[in-house]
Each structure stands twice: as C-alpha cells, then as structure tokens.
PDB file of C-alpha atoms and ligand atoms in Angstrom:
ATOM      1  CA  MET A   1      10.871  15.191  20.395  1.00  0.00           C
ATOM      2  CA  TYR A   2       9.164  14.198  17.163  1.00  0.00           C
ATOM      3  CA  PHE A   3      10.034  11.915  14.259  1.00  0.00           C
ATOM      4  CA  ALA A   4       8.733  11.863  10.701  1.00  0.00           C
ATOM      5  CA  GLY A   5       8.346   9.209   8.007  1.00  0.00           C
ATOM      6  CA  ILE A   6       7.625  10.368   4.474  1.00  0.00           C
ATOM      7  CA  ASP A   7       6.595   7.837   1.805  1.00  0.00           C
ATOM      8  CA  VAL A   8       6.646   9.453  -1.614  1.00  0.00           C
ATOM      9  CA  GLY A   9       4.842   6.760  -3.604  1.00  0.00           C
ATOM     10  CA  SER A  10       4.179   6.449  -7.317  1.00  0.00           C
ATOM     11  CA  VAL A  11       0.597   7.754  -7.075  1.00  0.00           C
ATOM     12  CA  ALA A  12       0.282   9.161  -3.533  1.00  0.00           C
ATOM     13  CA  SER A  13       2.500  10.649  -0.826  1.00  0.00           C
ATOM     14  CA  LYS A  14       1.996   9.592   2.758  1.00  0.00           C
ATOM     15  CA  ALA A  15       3.526  11.063   5.934  1.00  0.00           C
ATOM     16  CA  VAL A  16       3.428  10.180   9.634  1.00  0.00           C
ATOM     17  CA  ILE A  17       4.692  12.051  12.700  1.00  0.00           C
ATOM     18  CA  LEU A  18       5.461  10.118  15.885  1.00  0.00           C
ATOM     19  CA  ASP A  19       6.228  11.330  19.382  1.00  0.00           C
ATOM     20  CA  GLY A  20       9.119   9.853  21.375  1.00  0.00           C
ATOM     21  CA  GLU A  21       6.862   7.052  22.684  1.00  0.00           C
ATOM     22  CA  GLU A  22       6.071   5.721  19.166  1.00  0.00           C
ATOM     23  CA  ASN A  23       2.535   7.206  19.246  1.00  0.00           C
ATOM     24  CA  ILE A  24       1.114   8.614  15.999  1.00  0.00           C
ATOM     25  CA  VAL A  25       0.688  12.381  16.499  1.00  0.00           C
ATOM     26  CA  ASP A  26      -0.675  12.991  12.999  1.00  0.00           C
ATOM     27  CA  TYR A  27      -0.632  11.575   9.459  1.00  0.00           C
ATOM     28  CA  ALA A  28      -1.526  12.637   5.936  1.00  0.00           C
ATOM     29  CA  VAL A  29      -2.227  11.051   2.545  1.00  0.00           C
ATOM     30  CA  MET A  30      -2.069  13.126  -0.610  1.00  0.00           C
ATOM     31  CA  PRO A  31      -2.437  12.015  -4.244  1.00  0.00           C
ATOM     32  CA  GLY A  32       0.346  13.166  -6.561  1.00  0.00           C
ATOM     33  CA  LEU A  33       3.412  12.236  -8.565  1.00  0.00           C
ATOM     34  CA  PRO A  34       6.615  11.168  -6.768  1.00  0.00           C
ATOM     35  CA  SER A  35       8.184  14.632  -7.116  1.00  0.00           C
ATOM     36  CA  GLU A  36      10.136  17.010  -4.876  1.00  0.00           C
ATOM     37  CA  GLU A  37       7.057  19.236  -4.829  1.00  0.00           C
ATOM     38  CA  SER A  38       4.847  16.386  -3.469  1.00  0.00           C
ATOM     39  CA  ALA A  39       7.435  15.613  -0.794  1.00  0.00           C
ATOM     40  CA  LYS A  40       7.606  19.216   0.375  1.00  0.00           C
ATOM     41  CA  LYS A  41       3.847  19.745   0.235  1.00  0.00           C
ATOM     42  CA  ILE A  42       2.876  16.709   2.290  1.00  0.00           C
ATOM     43  CA  TYR A  43       5.446  17.524   4.957  1.00  0.00           C
ATOM     44  CA  ASP A  44       4.429  21.204   5.134  1.00  0.00           C
ATOM     45  CA  ASP A  45       0.728  20.237   5.321  1.00  0.00           C
ATOM     46  CA  LEU A  46       1.414  17.723   8.060  1.00  0.00           C
ATOM     47  CA  LEU A  47       3.434  20.200  10.132  1.00  0.00           C
ATOM     48  CA  GLU A  48       0.737  22.827   9.721  1.00  0.00           C
ATOM     49  CA  GLY A  49      -2.064  20.382  10.596  1.00  0.00           C
ATOM     50  CA  SER A  50      -0.298  19.117  13.690  1.00  0.00           C
ATOM     51  CA  GLY A  51       0.813  22.595  14.797  1.00  0.00           C
ATOM     52  CA  LEU A  52       4.472  21.501  14.955  1.00  0.00           C
ATOM     53  CA  SER A  53       7.455  23.501  13.756  1.00  0.00           C
ATOM     54  CA  ALA A  54      10.095  21.903  11.507  1.00  0.00           C
ATOM     55  CA  SER A  55      12.679  22.442  14.243  1.00  0.00           C
ATOM     56  CA  SER A  56      10.740  20.203  16.669  1.00  0.00           C
ATOM     57  CA  VAL A  57      11.208  17.197  14.363  1.00  0.00           C
ATOM     58  CA  ASN A  58      14.466  15.492  15.292  1.00  0.00           C
ATOM     59  CA  TYR A  59      14.856  12.968  12.485  1.00  0.00           C
ATOM     60  CA  ILE A  60      13.187  12.300   9.132  1.00  0.00           C
ATOM     61  CA  VAL A  61      13.285   9.073   7.104  1.00  0.00           C
ATOM     62  CA  ALA A  62      12.117   9.025   3.477  1.00  0.00           C
ATOM     63  CA  THR A  63      10.844   5.986   1.618  1.00  0.00           C
ATOM     64  CA  GLY A  64       8.849   5.125  -1.510  1.00  0.00           C
ATOM     65  CA  TYR A  65       9.540   5.279  -5.226  1.00  0.00           C
ATOM     66  CA  GLY A  66      10.296   9.032  -5.004  1.00  0.00           C
ATOM     67  CA  ARG A  67      12.317   8.932  -1.774  1.00  0.00           C
ATOM     68  CA  VAL A  68      15.333  10.569  -3.458  1.00  0.00           C
ATOM     69  CA  ASN A  69      13.161  13.668  -3.828  1.00  0.00           C
ATOM     70  CA  VAL A  70      12.894  14.206  -0.076  1.00  0.00           C
ATOM     71  CA  SER A  71      15.981  16.426   0.034  1.00  0.00           C
ATOM     72  CA  PHE A  72      15.328  17.398   3.668  1.00  0.00           C
ATOM     73  CA  ALA A  73      15.338  13.779   4.957  1.00  0.00           C
ATOM     74  CA  ASP A  74      18.139  12.534   7.218  1.00  0.00           C
ATOM     75  CA  LYS A  75      18.033   9.037   5.730  1.00  0.00           C
ATOM     76  CA  GLN A  76      16.390   7.025   2.951  1.00  0.00           C
ATOM     77  CA  CYS A  77      15.115   3.460   3.338  1.00  0.00           C
ATOM     78  CA  THR A  78      13.439   1.025   0.934  1.00  0.00           C
ATOM     79  CA  GLU A  79       9.677   0.497   1.022  1.00  0.00           C
ATOM     80  CA  ILE A  80      10.336  -3.201   1.676  1.00  0.00           C
ATOM     81  CA  LEU A  81      12.067  -2.388   4.943  1.00  0.00           C
ATOM     82  CA  CYS A  82       9.587   0.344   5.960  1.00  0.00           C
ATOM     83  CA  HIS A  83       6.475  -1.788   5.330  1.00  0.00           C
ATOM     84  CA  SER A  84       8.057  -4.638   7.307  1.00  0.00           C
ATOM     85  CA  VAL A  85       8.864  -2.386  10.274  1.00  0.00           C
ATOM     86  CA  GLY A  86       5.438  -0.727  10.115  1.00  0.00           C
ATOM     87  CA  VAL A  87       3.545  -4.031  10.019  1.00  0.00           C
ATOM     88  CA  ASN A  88       5.699  -5.552  12.756  1.00  0.00           C
ATOM     89  CA  SER A  89       4.839  -2.686  15.119  1.00  0.00           C
ATOM     90  CA  LEU A  90       1.081  -2.951  14.464  1.00  0.00           C
ATOM     91  CA  LEU A  91       0.637  -6.711  13.986  1.00  0.00           C
ATOM     92  CA  PRO A  92       3.635  -8.576  15.501  1.00  0.00           C
ATOM     93  CA  SER A  93       2.280 -12.046  14.577  1.00  0.00           C
ATOM     94  CA  VAL A  94       2.662 -11.333  10.830  1.00  0.00           C
ATOM     95  CA  ARG A  95       5.309 -13.338   8.938  1.00  0.00           C
ATOM     96  CA  THR A  96       4.256 -12.435   5.372  1.00  0.00           C
ATOM     97  CA  VAL A  97       3.594  -8.867   4.273  1.00  0.00           C
ATOM     98  CA  ILE A  98       1.911  -8.312   0.918  1.00  0.00           C
ATOM     99  CA  ASP A  99       2.108  -4.696  -0.252  1.00  0.00           C
ATOM    100  CA  ILE A 100       0.086  -3.643  -3.296  1.00  0.00           C
ATOM    101  CA  GLY A 101       0.804  -0.068  -4.314  1.00  0.00           C
ATOM    102  CA  GLY A 102       0.074   2.060  -7.343  1.00  0.00           C
ATOM    103  CA  GLN A 103       2.880   0.760  -9.495  1.00  0.00           C
ATOM    104  CA  ASP A 104       4.192  -2.473  -8.020  1.00  0.00           C
ATOM    105  CA  SER A 105       3.393  -5.303  -5.638  1.00  0.00           C
ATOM    106  CA  LYS A 106       5.645  -7.145  -3.214  1.00  0.00           C
ATOM    107  CA  ALA A 107       5.489 -10.188  -0.968  1.00  0.00           C
ATOM    108  CA  ILE A 108       7.886  -9.971   1.970  1.00  0.00           C
ATOM    109  CA  LYS A 109       8.809 -12.668   4.475  1.00  0.00           C
ATOM    110  CA  ILE A 110       9.663 -11.115   7.854  1.00  0.00           C
ATOM    111  CA  SER A 111      11.198 -12.443  11.051  1.00  0.00           C
ATOM    112  CA  PRO A 112       9.478 -12.134  14.477  1.00  0.00           C
ATOM    113  CA  ALA A 113      11.681  -9.029  15.033  1.00  0.00           C
ATOM    114  CA  GLY A 114      10.380  -7.459  11.801  1.00  0.00           C
ATOM    115  CA  ARG A 115      13.558  -8.045   9.777  1.00  0.00           C
ATOM    116  CA  VAL A 116      13.277  -8.732   6.045  1.00  0.00           C
ATOM    117  CA  VAL A 117      14.135 -12.394   5.410  1.00  0.00           C
ATOM    118  CA  ASN A 118      13.211 -12.570   1.718  1.00  0.00           C
ATOM    119  CA  PHE A 119      10.998 -10.795  -0.799  1.00  0.00           C
ATOM    120  CA  ILE A 120       9.511 -11.090  -4.299  1.00  0.00           C
ATOM    121  CA  MET A 121       8.486  -8.075  -6.322  1.00  0.00           C
ATOM    122  CA  ASN A 122       6.391  -7.396  -9.431  1.00  0.00           C
ATOM    123  CA  ASP A 123       7.166  -4.062 -11.038  1.00  0.00           C
ATOM    124  CA  LYS A 124       7.014  -5.301 -14.627  1.00  0.00           C
ATOM    125  CA  CYS A 125       3.308  -5.911 -15.184  1.00  0.00           C
ATOM    126  CA  ALA A 126       0.502  -3.461 -14.326  1.00  0.00           C
ATOM    127  CA  ALA A 127      -2.037  -6.306 -13.906  1.00  0.00           C
ATOM    128  CA  GLY A 128      -0.939  -7.084 -10.329  1.00  0.00           C
ATOM    129  CA  THR A 129      -0.814  -3.478  -9.136  1.00  0.00           C
ATOM    130  CA  GLY A 130      -3.083  -0.567  -8.219  1.00  0.00           C
ATOM    131  CA  ARG A 131      -2.528   0.775 -11.730  1.00  0.00           C
ATOM    132  CA  PHE A 132      -4.764  -2.030 -13.072  1.00  0.00           C
ATOM    133  CA  LEU A 133      -7.574  -0.902 -10.760  1.00  0.00           C
ATOM    134  CA  GLU A 134      -7.060   2.769 -11.614  1.00  0.00           C
ATOM    135  CA  VAL A 135      -7.358   2.014 -15.351  1.00  0.00           C
ATOM    136  CA  MET A 136     -10.636   0.117 -14.691  1.00  0.00           C
ATOM    137  CA  GLU A 137     -11.879   2.916 -12.407  1.00  0.00           C
ATOM    138  CA  GLY A 138     -11.530   5.172 -15.458  1.00  0.00           C
ATOM    139  CA  VAL A 139     -13.309   2.696 -17.756  1.00  0.00           C
ATOM    140  CA  LEU A 140     -16.241   2.086 -15.375  1.00  0.00           C
ATOM    141  CA  LYS A 141     -16.306   5.674 -14.035  1.00  0.00           C
ATOM    142  CA  LEU A 142     -16.781   4.298 -10.522  1.00  0.00           C
ATOM    143  CA  GLU A 143     -14.527   5.550  -7.721  1.00  0.00           C
ATOM    144  CA  LEU A 144     -12.273   2.911  -6.162  1.00  0.00           C
ATOM    145  CA  SER A 145     -13.442   3.983  -2.688  1.00  0.00           C
ATOM    146  CA  ARG A 146     -16.845   2.387  -3.555  1.00  0.00           C
ATOM    147  CA  TRP A 147     -15.514  -0.887  -4.917  1.00  0.00           C
ATOM    148  CA  GLY A 148     -15.328  -2.833  -1.652  1.00  0.00           C
ATOM    149  CA  GLU A 149     -18.979  -2.251  -0.849  1.00  0.00           C
ATOM    150  CA  MET A 150     -20.044  -2.899  -4.462  1.00  0.00           C
ATOM    151  CA  ALA A 151     -18.051  -6.157  -4.720  1.00  0.00           C
ATOM    152  CA  SER A 152     -19.721  -7.374  -1.512  1.00  0.00           C
ATOM    153  CA  ARG A 153     -23.129  -7.036  -3.219  1.00  0.00           C
ATOM    154  CA  ALA A 154     -22.129  -9.144  -6.263  1.00  0.00           C
ATOM    155  CA  LYS A 155     -24.125 -12.380  -6.599  1.00  0.00           C
ATOM    156  CA  ASN A 156     -21.536 -13.795  -9.028  1.00  0.00           C
ATOM    157  CA  THR A 157     -17.972 -12.978 -10.053  1.00  0.00           C
ATOM    158  CA  ALA A 158     -17.530 -12.112 -13.739  1.00  0.00           C
ATOM    159  CA  ALA A 159     -14.378 -13.916 -14.874  1.00  0.00           C
ATOM    160  CA  ILE A 160     -11.777 -11.554 -16.336  1.00  0.00           C
ATOM    161  CA  SER A 161      -9.425 -13.893 -18.157  1.00  0.00           C
ATOM    162  CA  SER A 162      -7.001 -11.493 -19.876  1.00  0.00           C
ATOM    163  CA  VAL A 163      -3.558 -11.393 -18.315  1.00  0.00           C
ATOM    164  CA  CYS A 164      -2.813  -7.998 -19.866  1.00  0.00           C
ATOM    165  CA  THR A 165      -4.344  -4.736 -18.540  1.00  0.00           C
ATOM    166  CA  VAL A 166      -5.074  -3.436 -22.040  1.00  0.00           C
ATOM    167  CA  PHE A 167      -6.950  -6.613 -23.082  1.00  0.00           C
ATOM    168  CA  ALA A 168      -8.723  -6.755 -19.702  1.00  0.00           C
ATOM    169  CA  GLU A 169     -10.005  -3.242 -20.441  1.00  0.00           C
ATOM    170  CA  THR A 170     -11.552  -4.538 -23.709  1.00  0.00           C
ATOM    171  CA  GLU A 171     -13.033  -7.471 -21.788  1.00  0.00           C
ATOM    172  CA  VAL A 172     -14.631  -5.114 -19.239  1.00  0.00           C
ATOM    173  CA  ILE A 173     -16.151  -2.986 -21.996  1.00  0.00           C
ATOM    174  CA  SER A 174     -17.588  -6.094 -23.663  1.00  0.00           C
ATOM    175  CA  LYS A 175     -19.079  -7.284 -20.339  1.00  0.00           C
ATOM    176  CA  VAL A 176     -20.730  -3.872 -19.890  1.00  0.00           C
ATOM    177  CA  ALA A 177     -22.160  -4.244 -23.418  1.00  0.00           C
ATOM    178  CA  GLN A 178     -23.525  -7.704 -22.475  1.00  0.00           C
ATOM    179  CA  ASN A 179     -25.305  -6.097 -19.458  1.00  0.00           C
ATOM    180  CA  VAL A 180     -23.289  -8.030 -16.863  1.00  0.00           C
ATOM    181  CA  PRO A 181     -24.091  -6.290 -13.522  1.00  0.00           C
ATOM    182  CA  VAL A 182     -21.338  -3.808 -12.672  1.00  0.00           C
ATOM    183  CA  GLU A 183     -20.944  -5.302  -9.152  1.00  0.00           C
ATOM    184  CA  GLU A 184     -20.035  -8.627 -10.796  1.00  0.00           C
ATOM    185  CA  ILE A 185     -17.496  -6.948 -13.097  1.00  0.00           C
ATOM    186  CA  ILE A 186     -15.934  -5.224 -10.074  1.00  0.00           C
ATOM    187  CA  ALA A 187     -15.786  -8.533  -8.182  1.00  0.00           C
ATOM    188  CA  GLY A 188     -14.117 -10.057 -11.259  1.00  0.00           C
ATOM    189  CA  LEU A 189     -11.519  -7.274 -11.431  1.00  0.00           C
ATOM    190  CA  CYS A 190     -10.748  -7.662  -7.706  1.00  0.00           C
ATOM    191  CA  GLU A 191     -10.371 -11.404  -8.273  1.00  0.00           C
ATOM    192  CA  SER A 192      -8.094 -10.838 -11.267  1.00  0.00           C
ATOM    193  CA  ILE A 193      -5.566  -8.688  -9.349  1.00  0.00           C
ATOM    194  CA  ALA A 194      -5.840 -11.014  -6.329  1.00  0.00           C
ATOM    195  CA  MET A 195      -4.994 -14.048  -8.503  1.00  0.00           C
ATOM    196  CA  ARG A 196      -1.867 -12.376  -9.911  1.00  0.00           C
ATOM    197  CA  VAL A 197      -0.639 -11.261  -6.505  1.00  0.00           C
ATOM    198  CA  ALA A 198      -1.387 -14.668  -4.922  1.00  0.00           C
ATOM    199  CA  GLN A 199       0.567 -16.382  -7.710  1.00  0.00           C
ATOM    200  CA  MET A 200       3.571 -14.161  -6.939  1.00  0.00           C
ATOM    201  CA  ALA A 201       3.274 -14.502  -3.142  1.00  0.00           C
ATOM    202  CA  LYS A 202       3.042 -18.311  -3.272  1.00  0.00           C
ATOM    203  CA  ARG A 203       6.605 -18.399  -4.675  1.00  0.00           C
ATOM    204  CA  LEU A 204       7.869 -16.915  -1.377  1.00  0.00           C
ATOM    205  CA  PRO A 205       6.101 -19.147   0.024  1.00  0.00           C
ATOM    206  CA  VAL A 206       3.345 -17.619   2.175  1.00  0.00           C
ATOM    207  CA  GLU A 207       3.609 -18.212   5.909  1.00  0.00           C
ATOM    208  CA  LYS A 208       0.897 -17.205   8.441  1.00  0.00           C
ATOM    209  CA  ASP A 209      -0.038 -14.621   9.661  1.00  0.00           C
ATOM    210  CA  VAL A 210      -0.417 -12.673   6.438  1.00  0.00           C
ATOM    211  CA  CYS A 211      -1.034  -8.930   6.226  1.00  0.00           C
ATOM    212  CA  LEU A 212      -2.027  -6.817   3.217  1.00  0.00           C
ATOM    213  CA  THR A 213      -0.653  -3.259   3.171  1.00  0.00           C
ATOM    214  CA  GLY A 214      -0.526  -0.373   0.703  1.00  0.00           C
ATOM    215  CA  GLY A 215      -3.375   1.643  -0.774  1.00  0.00           C
ATOM    216  CA  VAL A 216      -5.008  -1.366  -2.442  1.00  0.00           C
ATOM    217  CA  ALA A 217      -5.635  -2.846   1.030  1.00  0.00           C
ATOM    218  CA  ARG A 218      -8.296  -0.119   1.378  1.00  0.00           C
ATOM    219  CA  ASN A 219     -10.287  -2.062  -1.228  1.00  0.00           C
ATOM    220  CA  MET A 220     -12.127  -4.820   0.669  1.00  0.00           C
ATOM    221  CA  GLY A 221     -13.050  -6.455  -2.631  1.00  0.00           C
ATOM    222  CA  VAL A 222      -9.359  -7.221  -3.236  1.00  0.00           C
ATOM    223  CA  VAL A 223      -8.759  -8.157   0.426  1.00  0.00           C
ATOM    224  CA  ASN A 224     -11.552 -10.769   0.328  1.00  0.00           C
ATOM    225  CA  LYS A 225     -10.541 -12.223  -3.043  1.00  0.00           C
ATOM    226  CA  LEU A 226      -6.874 -12.433  -2.030  1.00  0.00           C
ATOM    227  CA  SER A 227      -7.871 -14.214   1.150  1.00  0.00           C
ATOM    228  CA  GLU A 228      -9.830 -16.733  -0.984  1.00  0.00           C
ATOM    229  CA  CYS A 229      -6.902 -17.216  -3.408  1.00  0.00           C
ATOM    230  CA  LEU A 230      -4.435 -17.808  -0.558  1.00  0.00           C
ATOM    231  CA  GLU A 231      -6.993 -19.917   1.352  1.00  0.00           C
ATOM    232  CA  MET A 232      -6.208 -18.127   4.600  1.00  0.00           C
ATOM    233  CA  PRO A 233      -7.439 -15.040   6.446  1.00  0.00           C
ATOM    234  CA  LEU A 234      -5.700 -11.718   5.771  1.00  0.00           C
ATOM    235  CA  LEU A 235      -4.950  -9.140   8.427  1.00  0.00           C
ATOM    236  CA  VAL A 236      -5.347  -5.479   7.459  1.00  0.00           C
ATOM    237  CA  SER A 237      -4.342  -2.624   9.748  1.00  0.00           C
ATOM    238  CA  GLU A 238      -6.644   0.311  10.377  1.00  0.00           C
ATOM    239  CA  ARG A 239      -4.863   2.648   7.899  1.00  0.00           C
ATOM    240  CA  PRO A 240      -2.994   0.318   5.537  1.00  0.00           C
ATOM    241  CA  GLN A 241      -1.886   3.029   3.104  1.00  0.00           C
ATOM    242  CA  ILE A 242       0.320   4.757   5.712  1.00  0.00           C
ATOM    243  CA  THR A 243       2.155   1.582   6.826  1.00  0.00           C
ATOM    244  CA  GLY A 244       5.320   2.452   4.863  1.00  0.00           C
ATOM    245  CA  ALA A 245       5.382   6.006   6.249  1.00  0.00           C
ATOM    246  CA  LEU A 246       4.791   4.640   9.754  1.00  0.00           C
ATOM    247  CA  GLY A 247       7.711   2.220   9.332  1.00  0.00           C
ATOM    248  CA  ALA A 248       9.894   5.094   8.116  1.00  0.00           C
ATOM    249  CA  ALA A 249       8.953   7.211  11.159  1.00  0.00           C
ATOM    250  CA  LEU A 250       9.728   4.286  13.497  1.00  0.00           C
ATOM    251  CA  ILE A 251      13.138   3.840  11.859  1.00  0.00           C
ATOM    252  CA  ALA A 252      13.708   7.596  12.315  1.00  0.00           C
ATOM    253  CA  LEU A 253      12.914   7.352  16.033  1.00  0.00           C
ATOM    254  CA  ARG A 254      15.014   4.215  16.576  1.00  0.00           C
ATOM    255  CA  ASN A 255      17.970   5.609  14.599  1.00  0.00           C
ATOM    256  CA  TYR A 256      17.880   8.820  16.625  1.00  0.00           C
ATOM    257  CA  ARG A 257      17.650   6.884  19.913  1.00  0.00           C
ATOM    258  CA  ASP A 258      20.539   4.575  18.932  1.00  0.00           C
ATOM    259  CA  HIS A 259      22.799   7.480  18.045  1.00  0.00           C
ATOM    260  CA  ALA A 260      21.751   9.887  20.795  1.00  0.00           C
TER     261      ALA A 260
HETATM  262  P1  LIG B 301       2.127   4.124  -4.022  1.00  0.00           P
HETATM  263  O1  LIG B 301       2.853   3.926  -2.705  1.00  0.00           O
HETATM  264  O2  LIG B 301       2.739   3.395  -5.171  1.00  0.00           O
HETATM  265  O3  LIG B 301       1.871   5.582  -4.312  1.00  0.00           O
HETATM  266  P2  LIG B 301      -0.271   3.348  -2.577  1.00  0.00           P
HETATM  267  O4  LIG B 301       0.213   2.312  -1.623  1.00  0.00           O
HETATM  268  O5  LIG B 301      -0.515   4.708  -2.030  1.00  0.00           O
HETATM  269  O6  LIG B 301       0.710   3.422  -3.845  1.00  0.00           O
HETATM  270  O7  LIG B 301      -1.570   2.763  -3.267  1.00  0.00           O
HETATM  271  C1  LIG B 301      -2.219   3.407  -4.325  1.00  0.00           C
HETATM  272  C2  LIG B 301      -3.396   2.558  -4.751  1.00  0.00           C
HETATM  273  O8  LIG B 301      -4.299   2.462  -3.660  1.00  0.00           O
HETATM  274  C3  LIG B 301      -4.196   3.107  -5.891  1.00  0.00           C
HETATM  275  O9  LIG B 301      -3.695   2.636  -7.127  1.00  0.00           O
HETATM  276  C4  LIG B 301      -5.603   2.556  -5.622  1.00  0.00           C
HETATM  277  O10 LIG B 301      -5.757   1.306  -6.288  1.00  0.00           O
HETATM  278  C5  LIG B 301      -5.622   2.276  -4.121  1.00  0.00           C
HETATM  279  N1  LIG B 301      -6.483   3.189  -3.329  1.00  0.00           N
HETATM  280  C6  LIG B 301      -6.153   4.408  -2.841  1.00  0.00           C
HETATM  281  N2  LIG B 301      -7.169   4.941  -2.135  1.00  0.00           N
HETATM  282  C7  LIG B 301      -8.168   4.027  -2.172  1.00  0.00           C
HETATM  283  C8  LIG B 301      -9.509   3.991  -1.626  1.00  0.00           C
HETATM  284  N3  LIG B 301     -10.033   4.993  -0.901  1.00  0.00           N
HETATM  285  N4  LIG B 301     -10.225   2.868  -1.853  1.00  0.00           N
HETATM  286  C9  LIG B 301      -9.751   1.852  -2.572  1.00  0.00           C
HETATM  287  N5  LIG B 301      -8.519   1.831  -3.123  1.00  0.00           N
HETATM  288  C10 LIG B 301      -7.730   2.896  -2.919  1.00  0.00           C
END
C-alpha cells in the first residue's frame, strides 16, 4: 500500500510517496507553474522514478496554491494544514511553523498533536516571500542555491531599507554601482525578507520550538537572519521544501486507515 502527497505550489511542484509505515519511498521537486500539466508531470515522474504503478497508490491528497488542478487526487487540503502535519511528524517539539514559499509566507501556531491553532498569512506583499529573492536573483545573476554560502562569507550586512520589492531592486543596483561586495548585498537581502517575516510572525506570537519550512528554508542566509530577528534558534528539516507534500501524504495515509 502506498500513499501520495502532491503540493502544486506557485513556483514549484513537490510530491512524496509513503509506504504504509509512514516511510518516504520517494520524492520529487520540479519547478513550474501551478497548472494541471505540472500536477500530472510530477506525479508521473515520481511513479516512474520509484517504479510504482498508479494502481498501487491507495490514496492521494493534493495541496498548494494549484491543488484544484490535481484532478486525480482523492482529497484537497490547505498548505497550512499540510505543513503543520508534515512538521509535526518530523519535529514534534515545534509549536510555531513559519513557511516561506514562492508567493506567500505564513506563521502557524500548532498544538502538540500537530493541529492548527492559529495562523497569520502574507499574500499581499512580495517583499516577505520567495518572489522577492527570485527578483533579486535575476538582478544579481547569482543562483539562489549559492546564496547561503555567500551570505556566510559577508563581513558586513548591507542595509536594504526599501519596503517595496521594486524600490529594493533599485537600491540593490545602486549598491552594486557603489562597489558594495555582493556577499554583503546578499546578506542584506536575506535580512530584509527575514525582518518582514519576523514582523508578521511576532503577531502570532512566536512560541518555541520554531521551524522554518518551504523552499526559502533551503537558503541558510535567510534561516540565520530570521533566527537573529526572532532571537531564538530555528529548526529546519532535512528537505524543507517537501514538508507540505509530506504532510499531504501523511493525511492520505491516515484518512485511508481511518476509513478502511
Ligand atoms: P511554492 O510552494 O509557492 O511553489 P516553495 O515552497 O517551493 O514555493 O518555495 C519556492 C522558493 O524557494 C523560491 O522562491 C526560492 O526563493 C526558494 N528556493 C528554491 N530552491 C532553492 C535553493 N536551492 N536554494 C535557495 N532557495 C531556494
């Protein structure tokens, strides 16, 4: 028996397959728009990679911004619920989940059982989301996968004061023109997004332990700056970008078990 979670996000699709013992059999991450095509492709790729047939998967849960496009799913769940369930299974001590994705960010208070108690969301302003980093990746022509290591080499943090992504872009260009080391600009950009997200999360308020999930958690520059802004350590799971898909797969398994 196998169970699948498919997270069709705003900039990337993620999928996880679990066996009946809640072990991850395989997973996949694929950039792309939240379309029906992305949903089908990631699931087909995952089945092919794991050598499983569609008929061996007993239950599928879809989540993410494009979850309505997973026409073959048995159930749809919100990302808020799926991230909470995913984090709770990996890091049971966590009471606050902060998820920074491509298009929004959320702070979620969860119970010891992984239930959602309360949440705050920013989907209005790009500055506190992965979109901000993607715009700056384009400006600096430096892949986000290198940012964590580069930020760690910065001797100083270049202050990026603009609240708006478009003005921050102008500020970055002017810092490049003033020969500010690129590592320091990157550290400043990581600090800028961290400050916005911390401001939002503090309204929850933040209760320990705190975990950062979503694709932006792959950027250690942001992880370290957010930890500084919140003045507490942050837990990050091994593959933070698939946490929502993992939560969806766990819900699939538990739903199937409860109704079997
Ligand atoms: P969504 O669910 O909205 O599609 P994700 O949770 O998949 O978003 O996160 C996407 C974001 O993750 C991107 O905007 C980017 O900032 C970040 N990201 C993705 N891969 C990496 C990487 N290898 N290193 C650093 N950041 C990454």
